[in-house]
Amino acid sequence: MTSPNRTSTEAVSAVDLAISKLGRLASDDMQDIIHLYQVGGFDLQLFESIAQDALDYYAIPKPLELNIKHALRELRKL
């Protein structure tokens, strides 16, 4: 049990943050994913692996699958 005076902080990894942006994938989301990648937050293999795993938990996987392909295409250009 935590004391009412204690604060709990949890952090999300860069790759998890990037994956969370794939559902909407507006232009600012893609720019965020690119930035996280460029600062070394994750590599393409890890991103692709976790993105593919996310398909199992998405209500309508086809749009997410297309967004994953688009994001990978953009990241591979860098």
C-alpha positions as a printed NumPy array, in Angstrom:
array([[  0.   ,   0.   ,   0.   ],
       [  1.387,   3.404,  -0.911],
       [  1.364,   6.318,   1.442],
       [ -0.767,   9.323,   0.4  ],
       [  2.427,  11.395,   0.438],
       [  4.285,   9.191,  -2.035],
       [  4.296,   9.724,  -5.757],
       [  4.743,   6.901,  -8.202],
       [  6.298,   7.581, -11.589],
       [  6.387,   5.216, -14.516],
       [  8.183,   5.805, -17.781],
       [  7.437,   4.43 , -21.196],
       [ 10.217,   3.444, -23.587],
       [ 10.846,   5.381, -26.789],
       [  9.805,   2.427, -28.934],
       [  6.56 ,   1.976, -26.985],
       [  5.786,   5.669, -27.432],
       [  6.496,   5.373, -31.162],
       [  4.247,   2.311, -31.435],
       [  1.435,   4.14 , -29.653],
       [  1.503,   6.773, -32.41 ],
       [  0.895,   4.243, -35.178],
       [ -2.848,   4.025, -34.625],
       [ -3.505,   7.6  , -35.729],
       [ -0.274,   8.31 , -37.63 ],
       [ -0.994,  11.929, -38.471],
       [  1.931,  13.917, -39.865],
       [  2.99 ,  15.103, -36.397],
       [  2.912,  11.487, -35.17 ],
       [  5.232,  10.436, -37.987],
       [  7.566,  13.314, -37.179],
       [  7.626,  12.196, -33.533],
       [  8.446,   8.617, -34.57 ],
       [ 11.242,   9.879, -36.835],
       [ 12.673,  12.025, -34.044],
       [ 12.613,   9.149, -31.543],
       [ 14.378,   6.956, -34.088],
       [ 16.986,   9.575, -34.97 ],
       [ 17.969,  10.192, -31.353],
       [ 18.613,   6.475, -30.938],
       [ 15.465,   5.548, -29.058],
       [ 15.118,   2.306, -31.   ],
       [ 16.309,   0.43 , -34.059],
       [ 14.196,  -0.692, -37.004],
       [ 14.238,  -4.368, -36.076],
       [ 12.866,  -3.673, -32.589],
       [ 10.273,  -1.212, -33.934],
       [  9.039,  -3.671, -36.542],
       [  8.9  ,  -6.563, -34.08 ],
       [  6.88 ,  -4.674, -31.467],
       [  4.647,  -3.103, -34.119],
       [  3.814,  -6.547, -35.481],
       [  3.004,  -7.724, -31.949],
       [  0.676,  -4.732, -31.524],
       [ -1.466,  -6.006, -34.397],
       [ -2.705,  -8.796, -32.101],
       [ -4.216,  -6.222, -29.728],
       [ -5.701,  -3.748, -32.193],
       [ -9.464,  -3.847, -32.782],
       [ -9.19 ,  -3.309, -36.549],
       [ -5.705,  -4.474, -37.571],
       [ -5.726,  -3.608, -41.311],
       [ -5.357,   0.204, -40.887],
       [ -2.625,  -0.36 , -38.296],
       [ -0.851,  -2.756, -40.643],
       [ -0.855,  -0.083, -43.368],
       [  0.434,   2.527, -40.903],
       [  3.245,   0.195, -39.834],
       [  4.281,  -0.306, -43.456],
       [  4.208,   3.438, -44.08 ],
       [  6.235,   4.22 , -40.957],
       [  8.85 ,   1.588, -41.8  ],
       [  9.101,   2.929, -45.346],
       [  9.729,   6.445, -44.008],
       [ 12.26 ,   5.293, -41.401],
       [ 14.205,   3.257, -43.957],
       [ 14.675,   6.426, -46.045],
       [ 16.727,   8.001, -43.247]])
